[in-house]
XYZ file of C-alpha atoms in Angstrom:
318
model
C 0.010 -0.098 0.203
C 2.824 2.188 0.985
C 4.683 1.696 -2.277
C 1.530 2.228 -4.489
C 0.716 5.465 -2.715
C 4.327 6.741 -3.467
C 4.056 5.495 -7.097
C 0.464 7.198 -7.558
C 1.976 10.489 -6.247
C 4.716 10.234 -8.377
C 2.751 9.799 -11.352
C 0.379 12.833 -10.341
C 3.366 14.976 -10.476
C 4.073 14.330 -13.955
C 2.173 17.254 -15.188
C 3.588 19.577 -12.975
C 7.319 18.525 -13.702
C 6.239 18.804 -17.722
C 4.881 22.314 -17.399
C 7.311 23.647 -14.766
C 10.713 22.144 -16.093
C 9.722 20.886 -19.912
C 13.127 19.660 -20.888
C 12.712 17.004 -17.860
C 11.304 13.321 -18.564
C 11.412 9.999 -17.004
C 12.941 8.251 -19.950
C 15.312 11.054 -20.898
C 18.419 8.529 -21.250
C 16.161 5.223 -22.029
C 18.148 5.327 -25.430
C 21.548 7.145 -24.652
C 22.304 5.506 -21.286
C 19.976 2.770 -20.379
C 22.026 1.613 -17.329
C 22.752 5.115 -15.851
C 20.441 4.431 -12.653
C 22.098 1.146 -12.029
C 25.355 2.773 -11.912
C 24.687 5.721 -9.604
C 22.769 3.464 -7.293
C 26.164 0.895 -7.094
C 28.536 4.006 -6.137
C 25.918 5.217 -3.617
C 25.438 1.590 -2.195
C 29.314 1.092 -2.281
C 29.779 4.432 -0.231
C 27.417 3.714 2.393
C 29.022 0.426 3.159
C 32.261 2.566 4.218
C 30.504 5.535 5.825
C 26.941 5.627 6.860
C 26.958 9.194 6.961
C 26.861 9.400 3.150
C 23.066 9.420 2.553
C 22.523 12.478 4.729
C 25.522 14.200 2.690
C 23.864 13.248 -0.409
C 20.527 14.413 0.362
C 21.901 17.939 1.802
C 24.322 18.558 -1.122
C 21.246 18.032 -3.580
C 19.288 20.674 -1.663
C 22.108 22.959 -1.335
C 22.463 22.784 -5.125
C 18.711 23.528 -6.100
C 18.216 26.224 -3.765
C 21.056 28.000 -5.597
C 20.422 28.795 -9.428
C 18.111 25.616 -9.432
C 19.574 22.241 -9.825
C 22.481 22.757 -11.978
C 25.125 20.891 -10.296
C 26.908 24.276 -9.299
C 27.591 22.893 -5.739
C 29.834 20.606 -7.253
C 32.283 22.782 -8.792
C 35.633 23.430 -7.327
C 36.918 27.142 -6.598
C 39.692 28.107 -8.956
C 42.325 30.808 -8.644
C 39.925 33.634 -9.829
C 36.617 32.208 -8.012
C 35.726 30.888 -4.751
C 32.947 28.284 -5.489
C 29.576 27.311 -3.756
C 31.187 24.525 -2.001
C 33.404 26.684 -0.064
C 30.863 29.021 1.025
C 30.272 29.373 5.097
C 26.778 27.267 4.948
C 28.678 24.390 2.519
C 32.131 23.969 4.534
C 30.375 20.686 6.129
C 29.466 19.224 2.911
C 31.119 16.189 1.824
C 30.866 12.769 -0.007
C 31.825 14.776 -3.369
C 33.794 11.559 -4.202
C 30.447 9.532 -4.381
C 29.177 11.848 -7.499
C 32.870 11.520 -8.915
C 32.779 7.889 -8.400
C 29.105 7.839 -10.095
C 30.248 9.733 -12.986
C 33.571 7.705 -13.627
C 30.922 4.564 -13.926
C 28.558 6.325 -16.270
C 31.121 7.778 -18.469
C 32.534 4.458 -19.240
C 29.362 3.548 -20.598
C 27.707 6.540 -22.083
C 30.661 9.054 -22.621
C 29.344 12.858 -22.391
C 26.032 12.171 -22.219
C 24.471 12.456 -18.344
C 24.686 15.682 -16.630
C 26.265 15.779 -13.181
C 23.073 17.589 -12.042
C 21.005 14.505 -12.840
C 23.550 12.154 -11.433
C 23.371 14.185 -7.823
C 19.442 14.044 -8.227
C 19.516 10.383 -8.778
C 22.054 10.052 -6.009
C 19.846 11.757 -3.774
C 16.807 9.322 -4.263
C 19.265 6.428 -3.873
C 20.497 7.936 -0.370
C 16.890 7.967 0.685
C 15.668 4.532 -0.746
C 18.921 2.564 0.342
C 18.324 4.041 4.054
C 14.632 2.618 3.927
C 12.925 5.331 2.750
C 10.876 5.490 -0.684
C 11.562 4.974 -4.070
C 10.700 7.320 -6.826
C 10.991 7.885 -10.459
C 13.500 10.919 -10.979
C 12.741 13.212 -13.923
C 15.891 13.786 -15.824
C 17.278 16.241 -18.105
C 19.171 18.869 -16.321
C 22.251 20.444 -17.841
C 25.189 21.692 -15.989
C 25.646 25.311 -14.956
C 29.072 27.082 -15.420
C 28.651 29.603 -12.316
C 28.986 28.570 -8.839
C 30.173 31.363 -6.429
C 30.256 31.204 -2.703
C 28.748 34.634 -2.009
C 25.278 33.166 -3.037
C 25.211 30.466 -0.317
C 23.762 33.296 1.682
C 20.696 32.592 -0.116
C 20.372 29.158 1.461
C 17.798 28.766 4.453
C 19.659 28.804 7.661
C 19.170 26.759 11.077
C 18.793 29.732 12.820
C 15.445 31.044 10.686
C 12.067 31.621 11.951
C 8.882 30.407 10.132
C 8.660 33.695 8.339
C 12.004 33.619 6.752
C 11.663 29.739 6.041
C 8.371 30.602 4.365
C 9.919 33.514 2.374
C 13.009 31.629 1.070
C 10.763 28.387 -0.094
C 8.221 30.855 -1.695
C 10.785 32.541 -3.853
C 11.514 29.171 -5.243
C 7.704 28.002 -6.022
C 7.847 25.734 -2.674
C 4.917 25.836 -0.148
C 4.593 25.459 3.077
C 3.719 21.633 2.878
C 7.060 21.400 0.993
C 8.903 22.935 3.837
C 7.800 20.692 6.192
C 8.198 17.650 4.280
C 11.577 18.342 3.230
C 12.558 19.220 6.662
C 11.703 15.320 7.492
C 15.270 14.939 5.591
C 16.652 16.024 8.651
C 15.779 12.359 9.793
C 19.389 11.078 8.272
C 21.171 14.336 9.694
C 23.878 15.376 12.032
C 24.409 19.208 13.226
C 27.674 20.510 14.388
C 27.317 22.402 17.589
C 27.880 25.834 16.017
C 24.422 25.570 14.411
C 22.440 25.219 17.476
C 24.802 26.670 20.222
C 21.956 29.990 20.006
C 19.357 27.542 21.814
C 21.306 25.825 24.552
C 23.731 29.030 25.463
C 22.821 32.634 26.129
C 19.275 32.060 24.604
C 17.847 35.393 25.207
C 18.230 38.003 28.079
C 15.831 36.025 30.349
C 16.409 32.488 29.303
C 20.342 30.604 28.916
C 18.215 27.935 27.364
C 15.656 27.821 24.656
C 12.423 27.285 26.724
C 10.792 25.195 23.695
C 13.531 22.816 24.248
C 12.831 19.549 26.803
C 14.870 19.921 29.991
C 16.665 16.785 29.998
C 17.291 16.865 25.948
C 19.025 20.527 26.559
C 20.939 19.401 29.167
C 22.204 16.718 26.949
C 22.799 19.028 24.479
C 24.995 21.366 26.580
C 27.216 18.359 27.709
C 28.084 17.444 24.231
C 28.300 21.242 23.362
C 29.769 23.332 26.022
C 29.651 27.266 25.764
C 33.301 27.327 24.687
C 33.175 24.358 22.780
C 36.604 23.710 20.905
C 36.052 20.240 19.662
C 35.203 20.543 15.897
C 33.693 17.368 15.158
C 31.263 17.833 18.430
C 27.400 17.864 17.611
C 24.407 15.637 17.444
C 22.386 13.576 15.113
C 19.066 15.235 14.366
C 17.067 12.158 15.435
C 17.890 8.992 17.234
C 17.425 6.789 14.060
C 20.006 8.467 11.952
C 20.746 5.677 9.375
C 17.093 5.142 9.028
C 14.824 7.412 6.813
C 11.789 7.420 8.936
C 9.044 9.947 10.776
C 10.969 9.857 13.836
C 12.276 13.626 13.408
C 8.659 14.586 13.475
C 7.752 12.906 16.637
C 11.021 14.325 18.333
C 9.786 17.826 17.243
C 6.465 17.115 19.164
C 8.400 16.119 22.334
C 10.378 19.522 22.246
C 13.508 17.623 21.023
C 14.701 19.355 18.035
C 17.762 20.568 17.229
C 17.469 23.604 14.885
C 15.573 27.063 15.420
C 14.232 26.132 12.048
C 12.862 22.899 13.152
C 11.284 24.349 16.000
C 9.802 27.126 13.963
C 7.647 24.353 12.460
C 5.485 24.208 15.299
C 4.963 28.076 15.584
C 2.209 28.303 13.281
C -1.239 26.350 13.019
C -0.576 25.296 9.247
C 2.898 23.708 9.847
C 2.306 22.496 13.130
C -0.626 20.525 11.876
C 1.574 19.021 9.160
C 4.291 18.115 11.528
C 1.522 16.160 13.663
C 0.333 14.364 10.426
C 3.912 13.236 9.565
C 4.524 12.377 12.846
C 1.120 9.852 13.188
C 2.040 8.348 9.751
C 5.239 7.515 8.118
C 2.911 6.698 4.873
C 1.579 10.195 4.810
C 5.178 11.679 5.177
C 6.812 9.638 2.574
C 3.943 10.575 0.127
C 4.622 14.392 0.675
C 8.292 13.935 0.742
C 8.231 12.200 -2.314
C 6.284 15.162 -4.108
C 7.936 17.802 -2.769
C 11.220 15.987 -3.660
C 10.296 15.735 -7.337
C 9.170 19.432 -6.943
C 12.450 20.603 -5.523
C 14.777 18.910 -7.892
C 12.633 20.254 -10.956
C 13.568 23.584 -10.001
C 14.895 24.834 -13.487
C 18.709 25.552 -13.364
C 20.678 27.791 -16.027
C 22.757 24.676 -17.052
C 24.189 24.729 -20.826
C 26.650 21.708 -20.602
C 27.243 18.173 -19.919
C 30.702 18.210 -17.908
C 33.301 15.376 -18.152
C 34.403 16.058 -14.817
C 31.723 17.152 -12.101
C 34.283 19.489 -10.504
C 35.053 21.684 -13.661
C 33.356 23.226 -16.286
C 34.096 22.179 -19.777
């Protein structure tokens, strides 16, 4: 039943994809690179065996790609002597697992040279990261082109973990994404890890009255303060965003309702009735969450980029 709901949801979205990003289609590479998806999945699966943080990294990488200039693979480009690229912008310093996209690209190039964009490979890898973590599988519309522009300054456009609900709504609506998309895509945090710096504001000097954000469950806040003291010097210190960090599930929403969220932007989802109702809905039903997540992922990953080429090396423009 769950799989059927996801498949039906994907089918309904095809009309949306066709109208919003006309170049994208499910069968884009059927003739030119029929084993594409098998190759990408193999690279992701292999990397996951050695590093269980790979799924979260790939999902976040895709989000950050699509939120700047659309889904054009610009987040994959390396900085040059004359340009600091997106991946070296402050919010992206902690992105990793770029090597997985490199390995997938190598495998694909061996079969179909110069045919498949890095942007499409990243979109497929993000889907596989979810599916291989026990989440839903969906058909990814393909046909993106790779962009040639990547600027670190543009990363200031990414939604920050300190955003309130108004800032989040503005960030998403500017990209044609709804409040439901915001809540559903936030569920990607089920696979995430946060460094102390991204939530210090909630557990130390919260405001002039409270040292700790009063919306945090007291014992949970104490646990976070133990891992992240006020003058933390351990760069790798932080917290998973839910206890089942390697499993794609709806525990993130359940934790949120218990006052055990990590980011200000997570807690923000409970501050207005519409998003709070969606959090409750997804906390109560893994099926409803997955259906909404798939719909929103297809919508987000179809954001039109200004790509013009098919890179041969995902880190360098042609």
